[in-house]
């Protein structure tokens, strides 16, 4: 019994030293989630879209890239006051947004450069938002883009866009009643996880575990999503059908 107590005390002491060291070097999870970003002013809640980027904001990303958010709440330039001959609205998630890269390397910017090089006067606008699903993208078109009168809509579709996600407004409610996974290994009460997230040592361990298990977990989640016909129909078919009814030429890229 004494040996067990000594072992536990030793483990706690090591954990304390580890925690102290991480705090001294100001360690943070390299892949901060959207809730963390929301708490630090990157995002704001939206009654219709769940969440959206905070307008007129500039911040550095996880790879020190600069993110300039315009007054409409999207990355990059504002639509020109005088519409050019071809206006293209690009919708999508973090891939279209250009998470982790500079603005001049994003898909919409490169597309506009390619069109201009080939003599096509055009304006390509980036409406990608990190983590958005197909449903949120179509709602974005209806709420914010349709009034800009685009000639063409391009949707950057990623396999996990068929999944459904929580809004920031519902996170607190979820934390009161649900369980959350820990490094894809087991589940605990979300309220406990919220407190544990304050420990840098556990954040470090979680990040390392995620690096090992996240890829397999993502594949499994995608398989489950597409195996569920009802979910696929609700999250993909219905939104795209709604967009089709808008009578706007649309290209879906995968």
mmCIF file of C-alpha atoms in Angstrom:
data_model
loop_
_atom_site.group_PDB
_atom_site.id
_atom_site.type_symbol
_atom_site.label_atom_id
_atom_site.label_comp_id
_atom_site.label_asym_id
_atom_site.label_seq_id
_atom_site.Cartn_x
_atom_site.Cartn_y
_atom_site.Cartn_z
ATOM 1 C CA UNK A 1 0.000 0.000 0.000
ATOM 2 C CA UNK A 2 2.840 2.345 0.873
ATOM 3 C CA UNK A 3 4.492 1.589 -2.482
ATOM 4 C CA UNK A 4 1.282 2.507 -4.310
ATOM 5 C CA UNK A 5 1.057 5.809 -2.451
ATOM 6 C CA UNK A 6 4.704 6.572 -3.224
ATOM 7 C CA UNK A 7 4.084 5.774 -6.907
ATOM 8 C CA UNK A 8 1.031 8.046 -7.074
ATOM 9 C CA UNK A 9 2.838 10.894 -5.340
ATOM 10 C CA UNK A 10 5.785 10.482 -7.720
ATOM 11 C CA UNK A 11 3.499 10.560 -10.765
ATOM 12 C CA UNK A 12 1.730 13.662 -9.501
ATOM 13 C CA UNK A 13 5.077 15.352 -8.867
ATOM 14 C CA UNK A 14 6.272 14.540 -12.408
ATOM 15 C CA UNK A 15 2.977 15.829 -13.823
ATOM 16 C CA UNK A 16 3.338 19.018 -11.781
ATOM 17 C CA UNK A 17 6.876 19.640 -13.071
ATOM 18 C CA UNK A 18 5.739 18.894 -16.637
ATOM 19 C CA UNK A 19 2.797 21.285 -16.275
ATOM 20 C CA UNK A 20 5.038 23.987 -14.826
ATOM 21 C CA UNK A 21 7.508 23.632 -17.685
ATOM 22 C CA UNK A 22 4.801 23.905 -20.347
ATOM 23 C CA UNK A 23 3.389 27.016 -18.710
ATOM 24 C CA UNK A 24 6.838 28.598 -18.565
ATOM 25 C CA UNK A 25 7.238 28.152 -22.334
ATOM 26 C CA UNK A 26 3.570 29.194 -22.890
ATOM 27 C CA UNK A 27 2.693 25.973 -24.712
ATOM 28 C CA UNK A 28 -0.582 25.941 -26.663
ATOM 29 C CA UNK A 29 -2.209 23.255 -28.781
ATOM 30 C CA UNK A 30 -0.872 23.930 -32.325
ATOM 31 C CA UNK A 31 -4.277 23.102 -33.780
ATOM 32 C CA UNK A 32 -6.616 25.354 -31.835
ATOM 33 C CA UNK A 33 -10.263 24.442 -32.364
ATOM 34 C CA UNK A 34 -13.035 26.766 -33.480
ATOM 35 C CA UNK A 35 -14.369 27.203 -29.953
ATOM 36 C CA UNK A 36 -10.981 28.530 -28.796
ATOM 37 C CA UNK A 37 -10.905 30.861 -31.786
ATOM 38 C CA UNK A 38 -14.425 32.034 -30.973
ATOM 39 C CA UNK A 39 -13.379 32.876 -27.439
ATOM 40 C CA UNK A 40 -10.509 34.949 -28.831
ATOM 41 C CA UNK A 41 -12.543 37.002 -31.264
ATOM 42 C CA UNK A 42 -12.038 35.163 -34.559
ATOM 43 C CA UNK A 43 -15.628 33.955 -34.781
ATOM 44 C CA UNK A 44 -19.001 35.090 -33.536
ATOM 45 C CA UNK A 45 -22.307 33.279 -33.148
ATOM 46 C CA UNK A 46 -25.005 33.475 -35.803
ATOM 47 C CA UNK A 47 -28.671 32.582 -35.349
ATOM 48 C CA UNK A 48 -28.903 31.293 -38.918
ATOM 49 C CA UNK A 49 -25.433 29.993 -39.751
ATOM 50 C CA UNK A 50 -24.416 28.795 -36.288
ATOM 51 C CA UNK A 51 -21.209 30.807 -36.393
ATOM 52 C CA UNK A 52 -19.412 33.175 -38.745
ATOM 53 C CA UNK A 53 -16.168 35.094 -39.001
ATOM 54 C CA UNK A 54 -16.031 38.393 -37.175
ATOM 55 C CA UNK A 55 -16.038 41.213 -39.748
ATOM 56 C CA UNK A 56 -13.264 43.808 -40.084
ATOM 57 C CA UNK A 57 -10.754 41.646 -38.282
ATOM 58 C CA UNK A 58 -7.110 40.739 -38.830
ATOM 59 C CA UNK A 59 -5.370 37.885 -37.046
ATOM 60 C CA UNK A 60 -2.439 35.500 -37.412
ATOM 61 C CA UNK A 61 -3.115 31.832 -38.097
ATOM 62 C CA UNK A 62 -1.446 28.719 -36.741
ATOM 63 C CA UNK A 63 1.391 29.034 -39.278
ATOM 64 C CA UNK A 64 1.727 32.794 -38.766
ATOM 65 C CA UNK A 65 -0.147 33.543 -41.970
ATOM 66 C CA UNK A 66 -2.128 36.783 -41.996
ATOM 67 C CA UNK A 67 -5.912 36.511 -42.174
ATOM 68 C CA UNK A 68 -7.710 39.672 -43.294
ATOM 69 C CA UNK A 69 -11.476 39.509 -42.811
ATOM 70 C CA UNK A 70 -13.448 42.113 -44.753
ATOM 71 C CA UNK A 71 -16.575 44.008 -43.687
ATOM 72 C CA UNK A 72 -18.822 41.232 -45.023
ATOM 73 C CA UNK A 73 -17.151 38.711 -42.722
ATOM 74 C CA UNK A 74 -15.134 36.809 -45.328
ATOM 75 C CA UNK A 75 -11.453 36.463 -46.102
ATOM 76 C CA UNK A 76 -9.872 38.682 -48.714
ATOM 77 C CA UNK A 77 -11.011 41.608 -50.783
ATOM 78 C CA UNK A 78 -14.447 43.180 -50.864
ATOM 79 C CA UNK A 79 -16.591 42.931 -54.010
ATOM 80 C CA UNK A 80 -15.861 45.833 -56.338
ATOM 81 C CA UNK A 81 -18.526 48.594 -56.359
ATOM 82 C CA UNK A 82 -18.819 48.219 -60.125
ATOM 83 C CA UNK A 83 -19.385 44.595 -61.085
ATOM 84 C CA UNK A 84 -16.920 43.297 -63.644
ATOM 85 C CA UNK A 85 -17.896 41.131 -66.595
ATOM 86 C CA UNK A 86 -17.681 37.920 -64.566
ATOM 87 C CA UNK A 87 -18.217 37.621 -60.807
ATOM 88 C CA UNK A 88 -17.544 34.214 -59.255
ATOM 89 C CA UNK A 89 -18.483 33.329 -55.681
ATOM 90 C CA UNK A 90 -16.484 30.458 -54.195
ATOM 91 C CA UNK A 91 -18.070 28.689 -51.218
ATOM 92 C CA UNK A 92 -16.542 26.017 -49.031
ATOM 93 C CA UNK A 93 -14.863 25.184 -45.764
ATOM 94 C CA UNK A 94 -11.261 25.569 -44.610
ATOM 95 C CA UNK A 95 -9.909 24.309 -47.948
ATOM 96 C CA UNK A 96 -11.490 27.190 -49.873
ATOM 97 C CA UNK A 97 -10.791 29.621 -47.037
ATOM 98 C CA UNK A 98 -7.117 28.721 -47.173
ATOM 99 C CA UNK A 99 -6.513 27.669 -43.590
ATOM 100 C CA UNK A 100 -2.802 27.780 -42.827
ATOM 101 C CA UNK A 101 -1.724 29.602 -46.004
ATOM 102 C CA UNK A 102 -1.368 33.223 -47.069
ATOM 103 C CA UNK A 103 -4.232 34.850 -48.923
ATOM 104 C CA UNK A 104 -2.357 35.045 -52.226
ATOM 105 C CA UNK A 105 -2.097 31.249 -52.257
ATOM 106 C CA UNK A 106 -5.793 30.524 -51.730
ATOM 107 C CA UNK A 107 -7.868 28.780 -54.386
ATOM 108 C CA UNK A 108 -10.078 31.813 -55.221
ATOM 109 C CA UNK A 109 -7.061 34.104 -55.694
ATOM 110 C CA UNK A 110 -5.278 31.566 -57.903
ATOM 111 C CA UNK A 111 -8.453 31.037 -59.942
ATOM 112 C CA UNK A 112 -8.811 34.768 -60.578
ATOM 113 C CA UNK A 113 -5.159 35.030 -61.595
ATOM 114 C CA UNK A 114 -5.583 32.126 -64.029
ATOM 115 C CA UNK A 115 -8.665 33.697 -65.602
ATOM 116 C CA UNK A 116 -7.011 37.101 -65.889
ATOM 117 C CA UNK A 117 -3.939 35.521 -67.482
ATOM 118 C CA UNK A 118 -6.196 33.998 -70.134
ATOM 119 C CA UNK A 119 -7.812 37.330 -70.891
ATOM 120 C CA UNK A 120 -11.028 36.800 -68.930
ATOM 121 C CA UNK A 121 -11.967 39.899 -66.953
ATOM 122 C CA UNK A 122 -13.236 38.466 -63.679
ATOM 123 C CA UNK A 123 -13.634 38.863 -59.951
ATOM 124 C CA UNK A 124 -13.360 35.750 -57.784
ATOM 125 C CA UNK A 125 -14.520 36.159 -54.182
ATOM 126 C CA UNK A 126 -13.632 33.891 -51.277
ATOM 127 C CA UNK A 127 -16.670 32.911 -49.178
ATOM 128 C CA UNK A 128 -15.070 29.886 -47.527
ATOM 129 C CA UNK A 129 -15.533 29.507 -43.764
ATOM 130 C CA UNK A 130 -13.601 27.074 -41.594
ATOM 131 C CA UNK A 131 -15.667 24.011 -40.716
ATOM 132 C CA UNK A 132 -18.760 24.872 -42.765
ATOM 133 C CA UNK A 133 -21.011 22.091 -44.047
ATOM 134 C CA UNK A 134 -22.908 22.018 -47.340
ATOM 135 C CA UNK A 135 -26.018 23.259 -45.551
ATOM 136 C CA UNK A 136 -24.183 26.253 -44.071
ATOM 137 C CA UNK A 137 -22.645 27.068 -47.439
ATOM 138 C CA UNK A 138 -26.025 27.200 -49.165
ATOM 139 C CA UNK A 139 -27.434 29.311 -46.334
ATOM 140 C CA UNK A 140 -24.460 31.637 -46.760
ATOM 141 C CA UNK A 141 -25.364 32.052 -50.421
ATOM 142 C CA UNK A 142 -28.971 32.857 -49.602
ATOM 143 C CA UNK A 143 -28.202 35.226 -46.733
ATOM 144 C CA UNK A 144 -25.115 37.075 -47.943
ATOM 145 C CA UNK A 145 -24.059 36.273 -51.495
ATOM 146 C CA UNK A 146 -27.216 36.289 -53.601
ATOM 147 C CA UNK A 147 -27.551 40.072 -53.254
ATOM 148 C CA UNK A 148 -24.088 40.463 -54.825
ATOM 149 C CA UNK A 149 -25.490 38.981 -58.041
ATOM 150 C CA UNK A 150 -22.707 36.500 -58.879
ATOM 151 C CA UNK A 151 -22.595 35.001 -62.367
ATOM 152 C CA UNK A 152 -21.244 31.676 -61.161
ATOM 153 C CA UNK A 153 -21.017 29.783 -57.874
ATOM 154 C CA UNK A 154 -18.166 27.361 -57.243
ATOM 155 C CA UNK A 155 -18.460 24.998 -54.270
ATOM 156 C CA UNK A 156 -15.346 23.342 -52.924
ATOM 157 C CA UNK A 157 -16.785 20.062 -51.619
ATOM 158 C CA UNK A 158 -14.841 17.999 -49.090
ATOM 159 C CA UNK A 159 -15.997 14.558 -47.942
ATOM 160 C CA UNK A 160 -16.701 15.625 -44.364
ATOM 161 C CA UNK A 161 -18.985 18.438 -45.584
ATOM 162 C CA UNK A 162 -21.831 15.928 -45.357
ATOM 163 C CA UNK A 163 -21.414 15.795 -41.597
ATOM 164 C CA UNK A 164 -23.301 18.066 -39.227
ATOM 165 C CA UNK A 165 -21.602 20.356 -36.723
ATOM 166 C CA UNK A 166 -22.467 22.267 -33.599
ATOM 167 C CA UNK A 167 -22.885 26.004 -33.492
ATOM 168 C CA UNK A 168 -20.920 27.978 -30.934
ATOM 169 C CA UNK A 169 -24.194 28.989 -29.319
ATOM 170 C CA UNK A 170 -24.945 25.366 -28.478
ATOM 171 C CA UNK A 171 -21.547 24.467 -27.043
ATOM 172 C CA UNK A 172 -22.358 25.632 -23.520
ATOM 173 C CA UNK A 173 -25.665 23.763 -23.538
ATOM 174 C CA UNK A 174 -23.890 20.637 -24.768
ATOM 175 C CA UNK A 175 -21.321 20.901 -22.004
ATOM 176 C CA UNK A 176 -24.091 20.715 -19.406
ATOM 177 C CA UNK A 177 -25.542 17.416 -20.524
ATOM 178 C CA UNK A 178 -23.284 15.479 -22.887
ATOM 179 C CA UNK A 179 -20.065 13.495 -22.885
ATOM 180 C CA UNK A 180 -16.941 14.340 -24.854
ATOM 181 C CA UNK A 181 -14.201 12.109 -26.196
ATOM 182 C CA UNK A 182 -10.662 12.234 -24.841
ATOM 183 C CA UNK A 183 -8.033 11.661 -27.532
ATOM 184 C CA UNK A 184 -10.479 9.303 -29.302
ATOM 185 C CA UNK A 185 -9.970 6.720 -26.547
ATOM 186 C CA UNK A 186 -12.775 7.202 -24.003
ATOM 187 C CA UNK A 187 -15.537 9.630 -23.049
ATOM 188 C CA UNK A 188 -16.104 11.805 -19.983
ATOM 189 C CA UNK A 189 -18.537 14.512 -18.914
ATOM 190 C CA UNK A 190 -17.922 17.645 -21.009
ATOM 191 C CA UNK A 191 -17.852 19.800 -17.890
ATOM 192 C CA UNK A 192 -14.884 17.815 -16.617
ATOM 193 C CA UNK A 193 -13.155 18.061 -19.999
ATOM 194 C CA UNK A 194 -13.604 21.839 -19.956
ATOM 195 C CA UNK A 195 -11.685 22.017 -16.692
ATOM 196 C CA UNK A 196 -9.030 19.534 -17.822
ATOM 197 C CA UNK A 197 -8.359 21.661 -20.911
ATOM 198 C CA UNK A 198 -6.837 24.254 -18.596
ATOM 199 C CA UNK A 199 -3.957 21.861 -17.870
ATOM 200 C CA UNK A 200 -1.190 22.378 -20.441
ATOM 201 C CA UNK A 201 0.265 18.929 -19.768
ATOM 202 C CA UNK A 202 -2.989 17.204 -20.713
ATOM 203 C CA UNK A 203 -3.320 19.462 -23.764
ATOM 204 C CA UNK A 204 0.142 18.349 -24.862
ATOM 205 C CA UNK A 205 -0.726 14.671 -24.374
ATOM 206 C CA UNK A 206 -4.060 15.132 -26.180
ATOM 207 C CA UNK A 207 -2.353 16.711 -29.187
ATOM 208 C CA UNK A 208 0.113 13.842 -29.432
ATOM 209 C CA UNK A 209 -2.664 11.248 -29.148
ATOM 210 C CA UNK A 210 -4.743 13.067 -31.759
ATOM 211 C CA UNK A 211 -1.796 12.977 -34.141
ATOM 212 C CA UNK A 212 -1.821 9.193 -33.828
ATOM 213 C CA UNK A 213 -5.549 8.439 -33.893
ATOM 214 C CA UNK A 214 -7.231 11.359 -35.683
ATOM 215 C CA UNK A 215 -6.655 10.098 -39.237
ATOM 216 C CA UNK A 216 -8.308 6.752 -38.548
ATOM 217 C CA UNK A 217 -11.119 8.442 -36.619
ATOM 218 C CA UNK A 218 -11.822 10.825 -39.508
ATOM 219 C CA UNK A 219 -12.029 7.962 -42.010
ATOM 220 C CA UNK A 220 -14.451 6.082 -39.770
ATOM 221 C CA UNK A 221 -16.611 9.184 -39.336
ATOM 222 C CA UNK A 222 -16.794 9.752 -43.102
ATOM 223 C CA UNK A 223 -17.784 6.122 -43.695
ATOM 224 C CA UNK A 224 -20.569 6.378 -41.122
ATOM 225 C CA UNK A 225 -21.815 9.646 -42.613
ATOM 226 C CA UNK A 226 -22.159 8.277 -46.137
ATOM 227 C CA UNK A 227 -23.586 4.986 -44.907
ATOM 228 C CA UNK A 228 -26.456 6.940 -43.343
ATOM 229 C CA UNK A 229 -28.671 7.754 -46.332
ATOM 230 C CA UNK A 230 -30.986 9.985 -44.308
ATOM 231 C CA UNK A 231 -28.108 12.095 -42.997
ATOM 232 C CA UNK A 232 -26.518 12.328 -46.452
ATOM 233 C CA UNK A 233 -29.823 13.376 -48.005
ATOM 234 C CA UNK A 234 -30.439 15.990 -45.298
ATOM 235 C CA UNK A 235 -26.937 17.449 -45.206
ATOM 236 C CA UNK A 236 -25.996 17.288 -48.907
ATOM 237 C CA UNK A 237 -28.805 16.523 -51.359
ATOM 238 C CA UNK A 238 -31.363 18.927 -49.886
ATOM 239 C CA UNK A 239 -28.958 21.922 -49.666
ATOM 240 C CA UNK A 240 -27.685 21.404 -53.218
ATOM 241 C CA UNK A 241 -31.242 21.013 -54.502
ATOM 242 C CA UNK A 242 -32.093 24.301 -52.795
ATOM 243 C CA UNK A 243 -29.163 25.986 -54.521
ATOM 244 C CA UNK A 244 -30.272 24.550 -57.860
ATOM 245 C CA UNK A 245 -33.667 26.191 -57.376
ATOM 246 C CA UNK A 246 -31.881 29.554 -57.177
ATOM 247 C CA UNK A 247 -31.169 29.191 -60.919
ATOM 248 C CA UNK A 248 -27.540 30.163 -60.516
ATOM 249 C CA UNK A 249 -24.892 28.305 -62.577
ATOM 250 C CA UNK A 250 -22.969 26.148 -60.114
ATOM 251 C CA UNK A 251 -19.793 24.099 -60.289
ATOM 252 C CA UNK A 252 -18.977 21.610 -57.536
ATOM 253 C CA UNK A 253 -15.307 20.731 -57.172
ATOM 254 C CA UNK A 254 -14.095 17.787 -55.118
#
